[in-house]
CSV table of C-alpha atoms and ligand atoms in Angstrom, one decimal:
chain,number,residue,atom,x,y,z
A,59,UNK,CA,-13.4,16.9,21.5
A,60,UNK,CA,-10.7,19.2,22.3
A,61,UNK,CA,-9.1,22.0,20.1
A,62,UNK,CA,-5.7,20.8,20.0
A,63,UNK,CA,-4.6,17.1,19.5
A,64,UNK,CA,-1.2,14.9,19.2
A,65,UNK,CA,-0.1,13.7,16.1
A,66,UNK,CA,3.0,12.6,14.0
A,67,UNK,CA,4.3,15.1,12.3
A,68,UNK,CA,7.4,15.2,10.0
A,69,UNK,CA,8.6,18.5,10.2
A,70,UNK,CA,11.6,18.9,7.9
A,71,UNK,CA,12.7,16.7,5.0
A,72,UNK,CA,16.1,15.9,6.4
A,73,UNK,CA,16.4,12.4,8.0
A,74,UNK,CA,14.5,11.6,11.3
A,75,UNK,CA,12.9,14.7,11.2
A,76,UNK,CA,9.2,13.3,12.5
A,77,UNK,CA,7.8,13.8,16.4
A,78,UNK,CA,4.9,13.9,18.1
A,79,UNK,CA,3.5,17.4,18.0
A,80,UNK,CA,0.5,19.2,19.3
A,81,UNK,CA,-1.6,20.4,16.3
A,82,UNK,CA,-5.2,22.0,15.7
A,83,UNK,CA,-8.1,19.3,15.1
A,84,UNK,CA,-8.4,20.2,11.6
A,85,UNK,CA,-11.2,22.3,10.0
A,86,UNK,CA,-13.8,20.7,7.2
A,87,UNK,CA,-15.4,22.0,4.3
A,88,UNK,CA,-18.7,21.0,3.1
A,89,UNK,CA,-17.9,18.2,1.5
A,90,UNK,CA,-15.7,17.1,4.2
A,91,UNK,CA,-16.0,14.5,7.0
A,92,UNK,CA,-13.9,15.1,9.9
A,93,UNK,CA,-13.0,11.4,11.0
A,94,UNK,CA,-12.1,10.0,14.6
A,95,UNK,CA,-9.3,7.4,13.7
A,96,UNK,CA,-10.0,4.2,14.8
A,97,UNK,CA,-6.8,2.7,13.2
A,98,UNK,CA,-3.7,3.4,10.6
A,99,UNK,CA,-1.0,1.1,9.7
A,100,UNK,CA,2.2,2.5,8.8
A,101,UNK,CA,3.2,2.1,5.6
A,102,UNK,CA,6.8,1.3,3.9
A,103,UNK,CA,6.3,4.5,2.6
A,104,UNK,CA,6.0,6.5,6.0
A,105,UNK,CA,8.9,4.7,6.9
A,106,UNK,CA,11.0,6.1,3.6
A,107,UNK,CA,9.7,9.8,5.0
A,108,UNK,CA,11.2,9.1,8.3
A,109,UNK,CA,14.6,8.3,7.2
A,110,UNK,CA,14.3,10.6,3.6
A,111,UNK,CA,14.5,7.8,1.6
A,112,UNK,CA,11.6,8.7,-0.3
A,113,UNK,CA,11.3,9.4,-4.2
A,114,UNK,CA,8.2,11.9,-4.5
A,115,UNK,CA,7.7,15.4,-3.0
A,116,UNK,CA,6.2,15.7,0.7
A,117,UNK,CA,4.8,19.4,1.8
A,118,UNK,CA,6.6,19.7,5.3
A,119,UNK,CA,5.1,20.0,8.1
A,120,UNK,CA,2.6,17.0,7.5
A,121,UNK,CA,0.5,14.4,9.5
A,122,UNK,CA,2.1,11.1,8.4
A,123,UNK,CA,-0.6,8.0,7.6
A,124,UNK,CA,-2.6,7.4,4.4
A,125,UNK,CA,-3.9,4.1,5.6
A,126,UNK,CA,-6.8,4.6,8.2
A,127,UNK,CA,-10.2,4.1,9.4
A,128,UNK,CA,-12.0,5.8,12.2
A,129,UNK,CA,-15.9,6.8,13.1
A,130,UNK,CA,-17.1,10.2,11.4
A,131,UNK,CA,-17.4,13.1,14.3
A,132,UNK,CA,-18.8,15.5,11.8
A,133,UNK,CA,-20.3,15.8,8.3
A,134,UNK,CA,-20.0,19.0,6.3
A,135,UNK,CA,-23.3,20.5,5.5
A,136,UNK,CA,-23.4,19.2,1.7
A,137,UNK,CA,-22.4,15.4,2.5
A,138,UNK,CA,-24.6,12.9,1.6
A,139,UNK,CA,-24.0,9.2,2.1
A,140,UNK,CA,-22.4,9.0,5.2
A,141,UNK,CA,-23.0,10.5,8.5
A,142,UNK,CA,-22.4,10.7,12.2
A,143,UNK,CA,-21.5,7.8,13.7
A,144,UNK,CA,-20.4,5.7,10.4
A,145,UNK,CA,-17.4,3.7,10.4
A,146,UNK,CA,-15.9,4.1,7.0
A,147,UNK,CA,-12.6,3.4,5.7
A,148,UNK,CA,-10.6,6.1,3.6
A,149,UNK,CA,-9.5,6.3,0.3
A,150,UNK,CA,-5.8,8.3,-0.1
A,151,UNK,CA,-6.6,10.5,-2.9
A,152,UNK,CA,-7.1,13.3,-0.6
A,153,UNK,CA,-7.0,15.8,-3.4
A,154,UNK,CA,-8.2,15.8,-7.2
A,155,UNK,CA,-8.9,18.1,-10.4
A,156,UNK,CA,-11.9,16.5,-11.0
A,157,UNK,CA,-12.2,17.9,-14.1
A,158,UNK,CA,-9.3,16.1,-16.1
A,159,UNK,CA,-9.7,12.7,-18.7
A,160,UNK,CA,-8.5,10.7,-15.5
A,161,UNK,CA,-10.6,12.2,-13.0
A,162,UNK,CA,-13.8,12.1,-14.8
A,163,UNK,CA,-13.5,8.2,-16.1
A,164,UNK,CA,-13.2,7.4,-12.7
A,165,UNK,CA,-9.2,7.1,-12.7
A,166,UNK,CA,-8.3,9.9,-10.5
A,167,UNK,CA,-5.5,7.9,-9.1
A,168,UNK,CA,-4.1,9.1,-12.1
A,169,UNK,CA,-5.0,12.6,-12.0
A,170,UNK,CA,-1.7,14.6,-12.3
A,171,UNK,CA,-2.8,17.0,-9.8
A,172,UNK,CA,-3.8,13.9,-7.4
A,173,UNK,CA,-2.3,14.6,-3.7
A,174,UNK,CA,-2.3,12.0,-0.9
A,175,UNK,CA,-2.7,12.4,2.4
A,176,UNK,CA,0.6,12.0,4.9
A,177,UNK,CA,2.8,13.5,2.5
A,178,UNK,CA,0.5,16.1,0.6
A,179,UNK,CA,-1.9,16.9,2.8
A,180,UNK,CA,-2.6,15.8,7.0
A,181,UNK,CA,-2.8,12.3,7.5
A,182,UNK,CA,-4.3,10.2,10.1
A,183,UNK,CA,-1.7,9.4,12.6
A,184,UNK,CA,-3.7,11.9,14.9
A,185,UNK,CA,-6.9,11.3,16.6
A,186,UNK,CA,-8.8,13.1,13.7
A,187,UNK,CA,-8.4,14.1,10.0
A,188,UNK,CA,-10.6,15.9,7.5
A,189,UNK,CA,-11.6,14.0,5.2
A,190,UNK,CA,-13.3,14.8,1.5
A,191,UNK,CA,-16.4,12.1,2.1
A,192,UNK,CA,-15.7,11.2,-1.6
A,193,UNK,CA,-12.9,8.9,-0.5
A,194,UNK,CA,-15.3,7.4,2.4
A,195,UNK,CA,-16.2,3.8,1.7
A,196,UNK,CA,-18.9,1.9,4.8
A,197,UNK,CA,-17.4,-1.4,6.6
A,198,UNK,CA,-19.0,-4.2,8.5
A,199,UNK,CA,-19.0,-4.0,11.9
A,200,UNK,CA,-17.3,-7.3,11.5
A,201,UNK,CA,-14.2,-5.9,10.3
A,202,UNK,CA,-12.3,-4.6,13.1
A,203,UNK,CA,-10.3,-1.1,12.2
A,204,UNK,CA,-6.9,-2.7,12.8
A,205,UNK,CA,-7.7,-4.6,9.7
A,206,UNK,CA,-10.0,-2.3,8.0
A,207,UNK,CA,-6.7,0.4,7.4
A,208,UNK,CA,-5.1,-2.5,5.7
A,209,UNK,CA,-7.7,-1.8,3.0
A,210,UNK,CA,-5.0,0.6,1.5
A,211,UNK,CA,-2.2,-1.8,0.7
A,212,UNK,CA,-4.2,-4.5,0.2
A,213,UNK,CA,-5.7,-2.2,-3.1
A,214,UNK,CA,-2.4,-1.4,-3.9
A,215,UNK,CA,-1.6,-5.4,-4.4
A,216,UNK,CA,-5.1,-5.9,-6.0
A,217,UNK,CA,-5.0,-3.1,-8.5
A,218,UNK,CA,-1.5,-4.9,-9.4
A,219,UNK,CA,-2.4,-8.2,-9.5
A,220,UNK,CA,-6.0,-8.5,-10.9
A,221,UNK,CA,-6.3,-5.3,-12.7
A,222,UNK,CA,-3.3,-4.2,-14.4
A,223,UNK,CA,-1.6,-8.1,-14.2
A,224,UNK,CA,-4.0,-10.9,-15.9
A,225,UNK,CA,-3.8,-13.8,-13.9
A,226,UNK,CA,-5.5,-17.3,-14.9
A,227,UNK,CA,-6.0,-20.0,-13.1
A,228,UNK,CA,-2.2,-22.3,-13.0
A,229,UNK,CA,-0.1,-19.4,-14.1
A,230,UNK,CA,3.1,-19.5,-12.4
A,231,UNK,CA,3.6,-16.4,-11.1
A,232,UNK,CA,7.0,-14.8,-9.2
A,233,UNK,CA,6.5,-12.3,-6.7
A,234,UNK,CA,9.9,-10.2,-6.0
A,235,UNK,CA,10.5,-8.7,-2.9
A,236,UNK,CA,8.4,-10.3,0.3
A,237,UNK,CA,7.7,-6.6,2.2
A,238,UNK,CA,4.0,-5.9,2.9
A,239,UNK,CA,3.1,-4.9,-0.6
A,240,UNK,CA,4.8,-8.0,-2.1
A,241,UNK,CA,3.1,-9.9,0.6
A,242,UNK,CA,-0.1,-8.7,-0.3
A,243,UNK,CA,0.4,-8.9,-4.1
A,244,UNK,CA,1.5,-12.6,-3.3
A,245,UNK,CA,-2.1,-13.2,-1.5
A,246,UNK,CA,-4.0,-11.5,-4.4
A,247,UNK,CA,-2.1,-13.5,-6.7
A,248,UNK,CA,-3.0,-16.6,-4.7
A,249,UNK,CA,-6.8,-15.7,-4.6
A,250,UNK,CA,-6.5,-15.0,-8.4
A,251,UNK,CA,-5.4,-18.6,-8.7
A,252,UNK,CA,-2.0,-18.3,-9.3
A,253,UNK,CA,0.0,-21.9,-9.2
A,254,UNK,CA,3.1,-22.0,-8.8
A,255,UNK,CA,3.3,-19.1,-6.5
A,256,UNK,CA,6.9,-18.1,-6.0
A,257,UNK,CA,8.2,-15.7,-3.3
A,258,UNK,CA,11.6,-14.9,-3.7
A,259,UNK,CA,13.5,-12.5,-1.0
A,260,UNK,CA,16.7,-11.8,0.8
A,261,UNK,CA,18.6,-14.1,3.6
A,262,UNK,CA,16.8,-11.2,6.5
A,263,UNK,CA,13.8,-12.0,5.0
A,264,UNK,CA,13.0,-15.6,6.3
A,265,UNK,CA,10.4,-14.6,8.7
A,266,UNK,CA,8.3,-12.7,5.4
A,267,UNK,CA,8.9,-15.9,3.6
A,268,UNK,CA,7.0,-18.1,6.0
A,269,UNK,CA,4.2,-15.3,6.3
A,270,UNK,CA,4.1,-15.7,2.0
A,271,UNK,CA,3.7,-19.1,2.5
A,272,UNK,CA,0.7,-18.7,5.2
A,273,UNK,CA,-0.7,-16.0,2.4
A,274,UNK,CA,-0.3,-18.7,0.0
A,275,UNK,CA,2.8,-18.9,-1.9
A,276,UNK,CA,4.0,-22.4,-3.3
A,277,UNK,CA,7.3,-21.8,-3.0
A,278,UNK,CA,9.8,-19.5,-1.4
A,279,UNK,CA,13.4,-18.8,-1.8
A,280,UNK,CA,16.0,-16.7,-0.8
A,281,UNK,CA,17.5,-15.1,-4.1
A,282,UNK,CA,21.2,-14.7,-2.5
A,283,UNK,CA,21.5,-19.0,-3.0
A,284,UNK,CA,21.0,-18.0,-7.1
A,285,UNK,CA,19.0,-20.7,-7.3
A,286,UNK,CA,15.7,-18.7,-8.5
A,287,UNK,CA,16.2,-19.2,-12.3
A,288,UNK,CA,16.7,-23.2,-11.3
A,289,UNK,CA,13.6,-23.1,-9.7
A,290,UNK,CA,11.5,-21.0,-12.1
A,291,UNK,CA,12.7,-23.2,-15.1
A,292,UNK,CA,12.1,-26.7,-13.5
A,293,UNK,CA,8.5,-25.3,-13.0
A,294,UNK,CA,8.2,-24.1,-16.5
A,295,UNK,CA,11.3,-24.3,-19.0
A,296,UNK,CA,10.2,-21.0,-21.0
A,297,UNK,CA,9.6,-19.0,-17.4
A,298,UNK,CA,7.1,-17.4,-15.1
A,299,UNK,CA,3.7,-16.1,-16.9
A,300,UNK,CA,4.0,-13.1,-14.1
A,301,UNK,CA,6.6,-11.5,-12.5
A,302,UNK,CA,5.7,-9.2,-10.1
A,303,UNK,CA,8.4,-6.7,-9.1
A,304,UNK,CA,7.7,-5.7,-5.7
A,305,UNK,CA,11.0,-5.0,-4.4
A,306,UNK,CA,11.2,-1.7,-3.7
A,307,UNK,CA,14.3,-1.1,-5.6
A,308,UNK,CA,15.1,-0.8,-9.4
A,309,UNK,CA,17.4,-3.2,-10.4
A,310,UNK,CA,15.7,-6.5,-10.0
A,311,UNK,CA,13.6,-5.2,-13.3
A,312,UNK,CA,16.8,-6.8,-14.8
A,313,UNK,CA,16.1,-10.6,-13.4
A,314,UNK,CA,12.4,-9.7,-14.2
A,315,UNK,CA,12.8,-9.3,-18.3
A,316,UNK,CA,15.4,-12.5,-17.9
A,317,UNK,CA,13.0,-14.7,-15.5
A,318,UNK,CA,9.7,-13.9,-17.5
A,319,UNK,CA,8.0,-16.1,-20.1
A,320,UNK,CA,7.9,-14.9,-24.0
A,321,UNK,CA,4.5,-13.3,-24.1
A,322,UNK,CA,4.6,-12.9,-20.5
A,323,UNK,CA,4.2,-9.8,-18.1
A,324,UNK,CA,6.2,-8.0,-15.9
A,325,UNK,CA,4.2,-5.5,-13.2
A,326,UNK,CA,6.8,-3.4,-11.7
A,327,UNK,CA,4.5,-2.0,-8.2
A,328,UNK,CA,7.7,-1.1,-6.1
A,329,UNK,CA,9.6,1.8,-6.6
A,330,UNK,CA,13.3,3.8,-5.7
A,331,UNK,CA,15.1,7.1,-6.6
A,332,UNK,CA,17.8,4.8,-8.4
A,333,UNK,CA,18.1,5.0,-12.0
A,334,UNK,CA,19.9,2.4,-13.2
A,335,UNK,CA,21.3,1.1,-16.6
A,336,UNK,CA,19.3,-2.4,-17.8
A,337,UNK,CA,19.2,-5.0,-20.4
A,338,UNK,CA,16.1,-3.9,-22.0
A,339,UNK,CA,16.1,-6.4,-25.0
A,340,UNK,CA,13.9,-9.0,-23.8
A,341,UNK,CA,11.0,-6.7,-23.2
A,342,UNK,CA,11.2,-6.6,-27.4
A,343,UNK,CA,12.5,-10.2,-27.8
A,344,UNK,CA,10.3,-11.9,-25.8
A,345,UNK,CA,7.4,-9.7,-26.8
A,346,UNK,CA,6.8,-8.9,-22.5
A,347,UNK,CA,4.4,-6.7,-21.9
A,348,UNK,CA,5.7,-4.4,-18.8
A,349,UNK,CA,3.5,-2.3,-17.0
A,350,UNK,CA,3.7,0.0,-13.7
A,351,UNK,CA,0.7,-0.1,-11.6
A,352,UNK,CA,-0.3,2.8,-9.1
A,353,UNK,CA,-2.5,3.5,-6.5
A,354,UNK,CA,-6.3,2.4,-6.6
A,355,UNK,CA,-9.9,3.3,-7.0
A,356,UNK,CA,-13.4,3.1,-6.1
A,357,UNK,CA,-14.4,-0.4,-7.5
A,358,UNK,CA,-10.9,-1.8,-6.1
A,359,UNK,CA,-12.0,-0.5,-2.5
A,360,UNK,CA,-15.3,-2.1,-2.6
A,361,UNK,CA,-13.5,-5.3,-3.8
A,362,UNK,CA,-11.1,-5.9,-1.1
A,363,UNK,CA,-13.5,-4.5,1.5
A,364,UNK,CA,-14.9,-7.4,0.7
A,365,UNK,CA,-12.2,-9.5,0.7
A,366,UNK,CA,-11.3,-8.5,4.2
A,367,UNK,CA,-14.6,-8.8,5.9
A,368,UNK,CA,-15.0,-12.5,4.7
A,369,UNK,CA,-11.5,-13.3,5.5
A,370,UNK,CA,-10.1,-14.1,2.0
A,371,UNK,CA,-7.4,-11.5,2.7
A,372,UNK,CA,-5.5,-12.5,5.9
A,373,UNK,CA,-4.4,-9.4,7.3
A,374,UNK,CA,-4.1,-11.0,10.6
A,375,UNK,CA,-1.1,-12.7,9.0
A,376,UNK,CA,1.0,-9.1,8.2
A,377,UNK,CA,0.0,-7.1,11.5
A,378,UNK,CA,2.6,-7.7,14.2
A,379,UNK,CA,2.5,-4.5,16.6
A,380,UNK,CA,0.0,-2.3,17.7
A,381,UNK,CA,0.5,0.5,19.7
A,382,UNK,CA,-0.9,4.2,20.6
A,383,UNK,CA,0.5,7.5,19.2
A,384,UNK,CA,3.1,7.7,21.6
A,385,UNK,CA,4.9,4.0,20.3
A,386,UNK,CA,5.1,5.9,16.5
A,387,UNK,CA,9.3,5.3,16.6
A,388,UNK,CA,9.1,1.9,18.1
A,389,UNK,CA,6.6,1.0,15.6
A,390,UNK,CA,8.4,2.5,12.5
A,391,UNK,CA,11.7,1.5,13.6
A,392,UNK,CA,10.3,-2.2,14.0
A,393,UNK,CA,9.1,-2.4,10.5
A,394,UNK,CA,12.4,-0.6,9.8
A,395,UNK,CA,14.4,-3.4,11.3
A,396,UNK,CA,12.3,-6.2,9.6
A,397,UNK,CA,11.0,-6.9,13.3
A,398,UNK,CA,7.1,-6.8,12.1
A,399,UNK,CA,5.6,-6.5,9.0
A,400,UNK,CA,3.5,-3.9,9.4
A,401,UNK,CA,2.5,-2.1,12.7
A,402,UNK,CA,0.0,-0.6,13.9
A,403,UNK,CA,-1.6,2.8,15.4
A,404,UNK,CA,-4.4,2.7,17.3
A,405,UNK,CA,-5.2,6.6,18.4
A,406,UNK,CA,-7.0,5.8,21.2
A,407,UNK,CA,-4.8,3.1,22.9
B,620,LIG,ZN1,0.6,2.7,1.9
B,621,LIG,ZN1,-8.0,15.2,-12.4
């Protein structure tokens, strides 16, 4: 291993300001690992970085990539559990309190002081990143690491659908917005037995609506016809047990509170910098229960580790590119343009 290594840095937090740099291979502490990445997928969110439409603070300069896998090259002196040689996937919570309500019930994605990594601290679109082996979960040999980074959306979807969402078996369930998370959310949805399963996106979106159909879905549509509400009611008169607001934007939390059943939920997992002004009545009319979900944590990372090594998640079905370092704009910019799902980087190709 060298001293120096490439990586994708955003530098600034005006738009476009990410390049491929030449950085130190980071340092560990004790309790650190320092990974060789096998794999990270790029996530909606790098994407936002890129082109600063983002809605949380990033500490420029940065590694981009929260969603990765790799081979541990080194072990700090006090980690037990994992050593040289492992492949593990990482968690994102790259830095706790530890000492807070959240962090010691074992919800430190809720920790107010939690940072990620690629926009708090160096990601993994490099050949290595520190680590804190706390976040280190073991995978099968079985699961290659251009599926095993998909462990991070794919808990994003699963802590939205089948922990903060309660799905039974023949709810009809509406997921809003078909991008990876959405996707995801619609495949967790499906394995949580969801039926109807309704994906409802945008006229550019055809291609995502036949992959949420191949993840499951019952039905798609594209919302621009206005035919959703149609649909929804011919299903069930009184509306969807579920909506899941995946979107990415604010607004559609409107068509959610009109689409959704009295005594139904609404699980709003996308998010914008819009604020914008809302009907709010039916959330008190209909008596919906409306929660946000975020992030993920240990017992959801075992669960769709699982899920991905024995093929109940389809990952396969999301990834469209793959490409080394070097391909980092051709690999956002495809996601960007709605060419691929998700791409993506493989350090050592
Ligand atoms: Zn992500
Ligand atoms: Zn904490």
């Amino acid at each position: 291993m060298g001293t120096t290594q490439a990586a994708v840095v955003q530098y600034a937090l005006e738009p476009l300001s990410v390049e491929l740099r030449e950085i130190p291979v980071p340092e560990i502490g004790e309790h650190d690992v320092l990974l060789q990445v096998g794999a990270v997928s790029v996530c909606g969110s790098d994407v936002h970085q890129f082109h600063a439409t983002h809605s949380w603070a990033v500490n420029v300069p940065v590694v981009l990539g929260h969603e990765f896998c790799g081979t541990v090259a080194k072990a700090g002196r006090s980690v037990r559990g994992v050593k040289e040689g492992d492949r593990v996937v990482s968690e994102t919570a790259a830095v706790i309190c530890g000492t807070c309500m959240m962090c010691r019930t074992g919800r430190y994605n809720l920790c107010p002081t939690r940072k990620g990594f690629g926009y708090g601290v160096n990601g993994a679109m490099a050949s290595y990143v520190a680590t804190p082996a706390r976040c280190l979960h073991a995978i099968p040999d079985s699961l290659p690491f251009e599926y095993a980074c998909l462990c991070e959306p794919h808990a994003v979807a699963y802590q939205s659908m089948c922990v903060n969402s309660t799905i039974h078996p023949g709810d009809l369930v509406v997921v809003f917005g078909p991008g990876p998370i959405g996707l995801l959310c619609t495949r967790m949805a499906a394995l949580a037995g969801a039926n109807p399963l309704i994906v409802a996106g945008l006229p550019q979106d055809a291609p995502r609506l036949e992959a949420a159909r191949a993840l499951g879905a019952t039905h798609t549509i594209d919302v621009s016809t206005g035919g959703l509400d149609d649909l929804v009611r011919s299903l069930d008169p009184l509306g969807a047990d579920l909506v899941c607001e995946a979107s990415g934007a604010s607004r559609p939390l409107d068509a959610a509170l009109k689409l959704v059943k009295p005594g139904g939920q609404v699980t709003k997992v996308g998010w914008s910098p819009d604020t914008i002004p809302i009907d709010i009545n039916p959330l008190v009319g209909k008596n919906v229960t409306l929660q946000g979900s975020f992030s993920h944590n240990f017992p959801v990372w075992e669960r769709v580790i699982h899920l991905l090594a024995t093929g109940m998640a389809k990952p396969e079905i999301v990834v469209g590119l793959r490409s080394g370092l070097a391909g980092w704009r051709h690999a956002f910019d495809a996601m960007h343009e709605g060419d691929v799902i998700k791409s993506v980087l493989l350090p050592s190709m």
